[in-house]
Amino acid sequence: MVLPTNLHVVASNVKKISWDKMQRRHEKGLCFYCDERFTLGHKCWTSHLLLIKNIHEEGKGFLEEDHLWTKDDMQTDVISEISLHALSRWNALRAMRIVGHIFKKPVLVIIDSGSTHNFINDKVIE
């Protein structure tokens, strides 16, 4: 396998959403990323990579625009969830499962052309 010589990746098109803006969009039934109504099966015209981070570890939270959020700051009724079934859909007909390598460490890559969102494990990007 040929790897690129320059592994420095620059994030582009990063969109940060404040907690207040996220709540307003949720109340209006709008997608967080585009101005369309969010419905079952909604797909934005652009794709996104989302990060799921465990915030239930004691004393740890996540950063959002210079504010350290902890689980005490969160409202449990608006936290999104994803089921184990949704995460294990790699064996669906339209999904491909491949093993890739990042800095010589193996990572499982699941490519599903029918998914509405993309996720990456936080340990992969650390």
mmCIF file of C-alpha atoms in Angstrom:
data_model
loop_
_atom_site.group_PDB
_atom_site.id
_atom_site.type_symbol
_atom_site.label_atom_id
_atom_site.label_comp_id
_atom_site.label_asym_id
_atom_site.label_seq_id
_atom_site.Cartn_x
_atom_site.Cartn_y
_atom_site.Cartn_z
ATOM 1 C CA MET A 1 0.000 0.000 0.000
ATOM 2 C CA VAL A 2 1.349 3.423 -0.938
ATOM 3 C CA LEU A 3 0.921 6.095 1.709
ATOM 4 C CA PRO A 4 1.099 9.827 1.046
ATOM 5 C CA THR A 5 4.365 11.440 2.075
ATOM 6 C CA ASN A 6 2.651 14.426 3.677
ATOM 7 C CA LEU A 7 0.317 13.189 6.404
ATOM 8 C CA HIS A 8 -0.467 16.671 7.733
ATOM 9 C CA VAL A 9 -4.219 17.138 7.364
ATOM 10 C CA VAL A 10 -5.826 20.556 7.536
ATOM 11 C CA ALA A 11 -9.475 20.647 8.548
ATOM 12 C CA SER A 12 -11.592 22.513 6.066
ATOM 13 C CA ASN A 13 -15.184 23.639 6.198
ATOM 14 C CA VAL A 14 -15.369 23.132 9.957
ATOM 15 C CA LYS A 15 -18.698 24.375 11.230
ATOM 16 C CA LYS A 16 -19.128 24.920 14.945
ATOM 17 C CA ILE A 17 -22.644 25.281 16.273
ATOM 18 C CA SER A 18 -23.275 26.933 19.620
ATOM 19 C CA TRP A 19 -25.469 25.121 22.116
ATOM 20 C CA ASP A 20 -28.139 27.860 21.866
ATOM 21 C CA LYS A 21 -28.240 27.705 18.072
ATOM 22 C CA MET A 22 -28.483 23.909 18.202
ATOM 23 C CA GLN A 23 -31.448 24.147 20.584
ATOM 24 C CA ARG A 24 -33.218 26.763 18.411
ATOM 25 C CA ARG A 25 -32.787 24.641 15.280
ATOM 26 C CA HIS A 26 -34.052 21.569 17.164
ATOM 27 C CA GLU A 27 -37.153 23.453 18.365
ATOM 28 C CA LYS A 28 -37.911 24.593 14.794
ATOM 29 C CA GLY A 29 -37.382 21.076 13.435
ATOM 30 C CA LEU A 30 -34.469 22.174 11.235
ATOM 31 C CA CYS A 31 -31.357 20.220 10.343
ATOM 32 C CA PHE A 32 -28.278 21.366 12.299
ATOM 33 C CA TYR A 33 -26.239 21.724 9.095
ATOM 34 C CA CYS A 34 -28.581 22.974 6.383
ATOM 35 C CA ASP A 35 -31.752 25.081 6.376
ATOM 36 C CA GLU A 36 -34.078 22.213 5.432
ATOM 37 C CA ARG A 37 -36.573 20.572 7.755
ATOM 38 C CA PHE A 38 -35.173 17.503 9.470
ATOM 39 C CA THR A 39 -37.315 14.465 8.686
ATOM 40 C CA LEU A 40 -36.809 10.716 8.774
ATOM 41 C CA GLY A 41 -34.316 9.889 6.033
ATOM 42 C CA HIS A 42 -33.144 13.512 5.680
ATOM 43 C CA LYS A 43 -29.854 13.888 3.803
ATOM 44 C CA CYS A 44 -27.908 17.128 3.676
ATOM 45 C CA TRP A 45 -26.556 18.118 0.290
ATOM 46 C CA THR A 46 -23.056 17.926 1.770
ATOM 47 C CA SER A 47 -21.592 15.107 3.827
ATOM 48 C CA HIS A 48 -20.254 15.499 7.364
ATOM 49 C CA LEU A 49 -17.932 13.636 9.678
ATOM 50 C CA LEU A 50 -19.226 13.587 13.230
ATOM 51 C CA LEU A 51 -17.353 12.691 16.387
ATOM 52 C CA ILE A 52 -19.009 10.715 19.164
ATOM 53 C CA LYS A 53 -17.201 11.228 22.449
ATOM 54 C CA ASN A 54 -17.971 9.534 25.749
ATOM 55 C CA ILE A 55 -18.859 12.345 28.172
ATOM 56 C CA HIS A 56 -19.864 10.046 31.007
ATOM 57 C CA GLU A 57 -16.344 9.563 32.342
ATOM 58 C CA GLU A 58 -15.917 11.284 35.693
ATOM 59 C CA GLY A 59 -14.301 14.689 35.480
ATOM 60 C CA LYS A 60 -14.112 14.718 31.696
ATOM 61 C CA GLY A 61 -16.112 16.710 29.224
ATOM 62 C CA PHE A 62 -15.626 18.131 25.759
ATOM 63 C CA LEU A 63 -14.646 21.530 24.432
ATOM 64 C CA GLU A 64 -16.968 23.736 22.449
ATOM 65 C CA GLU A 65 -15.899 27.264 21.577
ATOM 66 C CA ASP A 66 -13.785 28.001 24.665
ATOM 67 C CA HIS A 67 -16.206 26.327 27.068
ATOM 68 C CA LEU A 68 -15.606 22.952 28.700
ATOM 69 C CA TRP A 69 -18.909 21.113 28.691
ATOM 70 C CA THR A 70 -19.506 18.425 31.288
ATOM 71 C CA LYS A 71 -22.387 16.033 31.663
ATOM 72 C CA ASP A 72 -23.929 18.419 34.244
ATOM 73 C CA ASP A 73 -24.239 21.095 31.518
ATOM 74 C CA MET A 74 -26.124 18.811 29.162
ATOM 75 C CA GLN A 75 -29.858 18.347 28.987
ATOM 76 C CA THR A 76 -30.519 14.647 28.664
ATOM 77 C CA ASP A 77 -33.675 15.179 26.599
ATOM 78 C CA VAL A 78 -31.738 16.751 23.704
ATOM 79 C CA ILE A 79 -28.653 14.522 23.576
ATOM 80 C CA SER A 80 -28.706 12.444 20.411
ATOM 81 C CA GLU A 81 -28.350 8.713 20.681
ATOM 82 C CA ILE A 82 -27.430 6.023 18.216
ATOM 83 C CA SER A 83 -28.432 2.416 18.717
ATOM 84 C CA LEU A 84 -26.109 -0.571 18.606
ATOM 85 C CA HIS A 85 -28.158 -1.827 15.651
ATOM 86 C CA ALA A 86 -27.413 1.351 13.702
ATOM 87 C CA LEU A 87 -23.696 1.088 14.465
ATOM 88 C CA SER A 88 -23.541 -2.574 13.456
ATOM 89 C CA ARG A 89 -25.239 -2.145 10.060
ATOM 90 C CA TRP A 90 -21.940 -2.824 8.277
ATOM 91 C CA ASN A 91 -23.319 -6.096 6.922
ATOM 92 C CA ALA A 92 -26.147 -4.352 5.055
ATOM 93 C CA LEU A 93 -26.177 -4.880 1.286
ATOM 94 C CA ARG A 94 -25.090 -1.336 0.475
ATOM 95 C CA ALA A 95 -22.253 -1.206 3.030
ATOM 96 C CA MET A 96 -18.598 -2.140 2.596
ATOM 97 C CA ARG A 97 -16.299 -3.088 5.449
ATOM 98 C CA ILE A 98 -12.571 -2.593 4.894
ATOM 99 C CA VAL A 99 -9.489 -2.383 7.088
ATOM 100 C CA GLY A 100 -7.345 0.714 6.651
ATOM 101 C CA HIS A 101 -4.213 1.936 8.374
ATOM 102 C CA ILE A 102 -3.460 5.291 9.974
ATOM 103 C CA PHE A 103 0.144 5.671 11.095
ATOM 104 C CA LYS A 104 0.581 1.875 10.810
ATOM 105 C CA LYS A 105 -2.381 1.201 13.131
ATOM 106 C CA PRO A 106 -5.314 -0.777 11.711
ATOM 107 C CA VAL A 107 -8.720 0.909 11.655
ATOM 108 C CA LEU A 108 -12.060 -0.541 10.580
ATOM 109 C CA VAL A 109 -13.708 1.551 7.870
ATOM 110 C CA ILE A 110 -17.409 1.000 7.185
ATOM 111 C CA ILE A 111 -18.663 2.676 4.035
ATOM 112 C CA ASP A 112 -22.454 2.906 3.779
ATOM 113 C CA SER A 113 -23.760 4.939 0.863
ATOM 114 C CA GLY A 114 -27.218 5.108 2.421
ATOM 115 C CA SER A 115 -26.184 6.622 5.751
ATOM 116 C CA THR A 116 -27.246 10.137 6.620
ATOM 117 C CA HIS A 117 -24.212 10.816 8.838
ATOM 118 C CA ASN A 118 -20.594 9.701 9.182
ATOM 119 C CA PHE A 119 -18.922 8.941 12.501
ATOM 120 C CA ILE A 120 -15.318 8.548 13.590
ATOM 121 C CA ASN A 121 -14.107 7.120 16.891
ATOM 122 C CA ASP A 122 -12.281 9.698 19.032
ATOM 123 C CA LYS A 123 -9.362 7.285 19.634
ATOM 124 C CA VAL A 124 -8.650 7.282 15.880
ATOM 125 C CA ILE A 125 -8.079 11.042 15.770
ATOM 126 C CA GLU A 126 -6.066 11.332 18.995
#
